[in-house]
Amino acid sequence: GSYGGHRKTMTEHLLKILIVGDGNVGKSSFVHRYVSGQFNKTYKMTVGVDFSVKLLHWSETEKVRLQLWDIAGQERFISMNRIYYKGAVGCVVMFDVTNSSSFLSCRHWKQDLDNKAMLPSGDSIPCILLANKCDLAQRVVSADSIKEFSKANGFKTWMETSVKENKNIGEAMRPTSI
Ligand code: GDP
């Protein structure tokens, strides 16, 4: 026919990724930056769960639809309903390097996830730890303590990010990271 027989079957994979962490650490900004490429300083704080989608053209025959679930509007750690975690294949735990309590909360976020959800294989859901706002001078959490904490709590890896300066945003979301 006129299309020359080059028709390919596209396969679409749906991947659910969770973004957790205390309020104000930069989760919404991160998702917004990753999905739309922008940093919006006055991006409003919402309450509930924000849901964004990014479509990746994986290969000529495969598309990946990334579903980003951002728990929004939570000031501090709260135990989440396991429904929220269900079906997730990866998780981003974020804190703010200028806020030590947001760093301490990461242990609770990670434990809550591990207690309530796992991959179909029975393995724990791969998690990456993001140390955001590394552009700010008034940093209180050192790289050494993040490294140690990341190892001790079973994170795949950790990275310093600045959503403001667009540092490590795409890198953090690469499948090899999570
Ligand atoms: P969330 O509550 O975790 O979703 O945090 P938001 O995305 O609402 O961000 C909280 C505040 O931190 C906002 O005023 C953002 O503009 C600011 N913010 C987010 N990321 C960065 C960053 O990398 N550097 C700096 N300096 N500010 C940031």
Short mmCIF file of C-alpha atoms and ligand atoms in Angstrom, two decimals:
data_model
loop_
_atom_site.label_atom_id
_atom_site.label_comp_id
_atom_site.label_asym_id
_atom_site.label_seq_id
_atom_site.Cartn_x
_atom_site.Cartn_y
_atom_site.Cartn_z
CA GLY A 1 0.00 0.00 0.00
CA SER A 2 0.95 3.65 0.02
CA TYR A 3 2.58 3.31 3.43
CA GLY A 4 5.05 0.84 2.06
CA GLY A 5 4.55 -1.78 4.72
CA HIS A 6 6.62 0.09 7.31
CA ARG A 7 3.88 0.11 9.86
CA LYS A 8 5.15 -0.81 13.31
CA THR A 9 3.23 -1.82 16.33
CA MET A 10 3.77 0.64 19.16
CA THR A 11 3.90 -0.78 22.63
CA GLU A 12 3.09 1.54 25.49
CA HIS A 13 4.35 0.91 28.99
CA LEU A 14 2.73 2.60 31.94
CA LEU A 15 5.06 3.32 34.84
CA LYS A 16 3.85 4.76 38.12
CA ILE A 17 6.44 6.79 40.01
CA LEU A 18 5.87 8.30 43.46
CA ILE A 19 7.32 11.60 44.62
CA VAL A 20 7.31 11.88 48.41
CA GLY A 21 8.88 14.11 51.03
CA ASP A 22 7.94 16.89 53.44
CA GLY A 23 6.15 20.00 52.30
CA ASN A 24 8.07 22.82 50.65
CA VAL A 25 11.09 20.71 49.66
CA GLY A 26 10.36 21.23 45.95
CA LYS A 27 8.32 18.19 44.84
CA SER A 28 5.72 20.08 42.79
CA SER A 29 8.43 22.26 41.27
CA PHE A 30 10.43 19.14 40.42
CA VAL A 31 7.52 17.43 38.67
CA HIS A 32 6.61 20.63 36.88
CA ARG A 33 10.19 21.16 35.74
CA TYR A 34 10.56 17.58 34.60
CA VAL A 35 7.26 17.48 32.73
CA SER A 36 7.17 20.96 31.21
CA GLY A 37 10.78 22.13 31.46
CA GLN A 38 9.96 25.20 33.53
CA PHE A 39 10.63 26.49 37.00
CA ASN A 40 7.78 28.49 38.40
CA LYS A 41 8.68 30.29 41.58
CA THR A 42 5.13 30.80 42.71
CA TYR A 43 3.90 27.34 41.83
CA LYS A 44 1.02 26.94 44.22
CA MET A 45 0.83 24.48 47.03
CA THR A 46 -2.06 22.12 46.61
CA VAL A 47 -3.63 19.63 48.94
CA GLY A 48 -4.06 16.00 48.03
CA VAL A 49 -2.30 14.06 45.33
CA ASP A 50 -1.09 15.73 42.16
CA PHE A 51 -0.88 13.60 39.14
CA SER A 52 1.25 14.42 36.10
CA VAL A 53 2.12 12.45 33.02
CA LYS A 54 5.20 12.49 30.86
CA LEU A 55 5.31 10.56 27.64
CA LEU A 56 8.74 9.24 26.66
CA HIS A 57 9.57 7.93 23.23
CA TRP A 58 11.62 5.02 24.34
CA SER A 59 12.42 3.49 20.99
CA GLU A 60 10.84 3.28 17.56
CA THR A 61 8.37 0.76 18.82
CA GLU A 62 8.03 1.59 22.49
CA LYS A 63 6.53 4.45 24.40
CA VAL A 64 6.66 4.93 28.12
CA ARG A 65 3.95 6.82 29.91
CA LEU A 66 5.37 8.01 33.22
CA GLN A 67 2.72 8.70 35.82
CA LEU A 68 4.11 10.96 38.52
CA TRP A 69 2.22 10.89 41.80
CA ASP A 70 3.14 13.83 43.97
CA ILE A 71 1.67 13.97 47.44
CA ALA A 72 0.99 17.63 47.73
CA GLY A 73 0.23 19.86 50.65
CA GLN A 74 1.66 17.66 53.39
CA GLU A 75 3.77 19.73 55.74
CA ARG A 76 5.36 16.78 57.57
CA PHE A 77 5.53 13.04 57.25
CA ILE A 78 2.20 11.25 57.39
CA SER A 79 1.56 7.58 57.03
CA MET A 80 0.05 7.08 53.57
CA ASN A 81 -2.78 4.80 52.59
CA ARG A 82 -1.34 1.77 50.82
CA ILE A 83 -3.66 2.48 47.88
CA TYR A 84 -1.45 5.44 47.08
CA TYR A 85 1.62 3.21 46.75
CA LYS A 86 -0.09 0.42 44.84
CA GLY A 87 1.45 -0.46 41.49
CA ALA A 88 4.39 1.94 41.79
CA VAL A 89 7.62 0.83 40.15
CA GLY A 90 9.83 3.60 41.48
CA CYS A 91 9.93 6.30 44.11
CA VAL A 92 11.65 9.63 44.57
CA VAL A 93 12.19 10.71 48.19
CA MET A 94 13.04 14.39 48.31
CA PHE A 95 14.30 16.73 51.01
CA ASP A 96 15.62 20.26 51.17
CA VAL A 97 19.33 20.60 52.03
CA THR A 98 18.59 23.78 54.00
CA ASN A 99 16.04 22.02 56.23
CA SER A 100 17.34 19.27 58.51
CA SER A 101 13.91 18.07 59.62
CA SER A 102 12.96 17.39 56.00
CA PHE A 103 16.09 15.21 55.83
CA LEU A 104 15.14 13.33 59.01
CA SER A 105 11.67 12.68 57.59
CA CYS A 106 13.15 10.75 54.66
CA ARG A 107 13.63 7.74 56.92
CA HIS A 108 9.88 7.70 57.66
CA TRP A 109 8.92 8.18 54.02
CA LYS A 110 11.15 5.29 52.98
CA GLN A 111 9.97 2.99 55.78
CA ASP A 112 6.31 3.73 55.12
CA LEU A 113 6.81 2.83 51.47
CA ASP A 114 8.71 -0.38 52.27
CA ASN A 115 6.09 -1.42 54.84
CA LYS A 116 3.18 -0.99 52.47
CA ALA A 117 4.33 -1.71 48.95
CA MET A 118 6.62 -3.90 46.93
CA LEU A 119 7.23 -4.90 43.34
CA PRO A 120 5.39 -7.96 41.99
CA SER A 121 8.70 -9.81 42.39
CA GLY A 122 8.61 -9.16 46.15
CA ASP A 123 11.57 -6.80 46.00
CA SER A 124 11.26 -3.39 47.55
CA ILE A 125 10.34 -0.51 45.26
CA PRO A 126 13.51 1.14 43.93
CA CYS A 127 13.99 4.53 45.53
CA ILE A 128 16.22 7.47 44.79
CA LEU A 129 17.03 10.13 47.38
CA LEU A 130 17.10 13.70 46.08
CA ALA A 131 18.83 16.47 48.00
CA ASN A 132 17.11 19.52 46.53
CA LYS A 133 17.83 23.27 46.66
CA CYS A 134 21.57 22.69 46.41
CA ASP A 135 21.77 26.15 44.81
CA LEU A 136 21.17 27.74 48.22
CA ALA A 137 24.12 28.85 50.36
CA GLN A 138 22.50 28.16 53.75
CA ARG A 139 22.89 24.41 53.45
CA VAL A 140 22.72 22.36 56.66
CA VAL A 141 22.91 18.74 55.44
CA SER A 142 26.35 17.58 54.33
CA ALA A 143 27.07 15.31 51.37
CA ASP A 144 28.71 12.81 53.74
CA SER A 145 25.63 12.45 55.89
CA ILE A 146 23.40 12.05 52.84
CA LYS A 147 25.68 9.38 51.43
CA GLU A 148 25.71 7.43 54.68
CA PHE A 149 21.97 7.78 55.15
CA SER A 150 21.26 6.70 51.59
CA LYS A 151 23.31 3.54 52.01
CA ALA A 152 21.92 2.67 55.45
CA ASN A 153 18.32 3.04 54.27
CA GLY A 154 18.46 1.07 51.05
CA PHE A 155 18.25 3.81 48.45
CA LYS A 156 19.44 2.91 44.95
CA THR A 157 21.36 6.13 44.79
CA TRP A 158 21.20 9.78 45.80
CA MET A 159 21.73 13.01 43.92
CA GLU A 160 21.93 16.70 44.61
CA THR A 161 19.36 18.63 42.62
CA SER A 162 18.33 22.19 42.06
CA VAL A 163 14.97 22.50 40.43
CA LYS A 164 15.62 26.23 40.30
CA GLU A 165 18.84 25.88 38.33
CA ASN A 166 17.69 22.78 36.45
CA LYS A 167 20.44 20.63 37.93
CA ASN A 168 20.14 16.82 37.74
CA ILE A 169 16.41 16.84 37.00
CA GLY A 170 16.48 14.67 33.88
CA GLU A 171 19.35 12.63 35.31
CA ALA A 172 17.38 11.79 38.44
CA MET A 173 14.46 10.48 36.39
CA ARG A 174 16.53 8.25 34.14
CA PRO A 175 15.46 4.62 34.53
CA THR A 176 18.96 3.64 35.56
CA SER A 177 18.70 5.96 38.57
CA ILE A 178 15.44 4.53 39.84
P1 GDP B 1 6.52 20.92 47.62
O1 GDP B 1 5.63 21.39 48.72
O2 GDP B 1 7.48 19.88 48.09
O3 GDP B 1 5.77 20.48 46.40
O4 GDP B 1 7.45 22.16 47.21
P2 GDP B 1 7.25 23.25 46.05
O5 GDP B 1 7.55 22.67 44.73
O6 GDP B 1 5.93 23.91 46.23
O7 GDP B 1 8.44 24.26 46.38
C1 GDP B 1 8.49 24.97 47.61
C2 GDP B 1 9.26 26.27 47.43
O8 GDP B 1 10.64 25.99 47.17
C3 GDP B 1 8.77 27.11 46.25
O9 GDP B 1 8.82 28.47 46.62
C4 GDP B 1 9.80 26.81 45.16
O10 GDP B 1 9.93 27.89 44.26
C5 GDP B 1 11.07 26.61 45.96
N1 GDP B 1 12.03 25.69 45.31
C6 GDP B 1 11.80 24.47 44.75
N2 GDP B 1 12.93 23.93 44.29
C7 GDP B 1 13.92 24.81 44.55
C8 GDP B 1 15.34 24.80 44.32
O11 GDP B 1 15.94 23.87 43.75
N3 GDP B 1 16.03 25.90 44.77
C9 GDP B 1 15.42 26.94 45.39
N4 GDP B 1 16.20 27.96 45.78
N5 GDP B 1 14.10 26.98 45.62
C10 GDP B 1 13.36 25.93 45.21
#
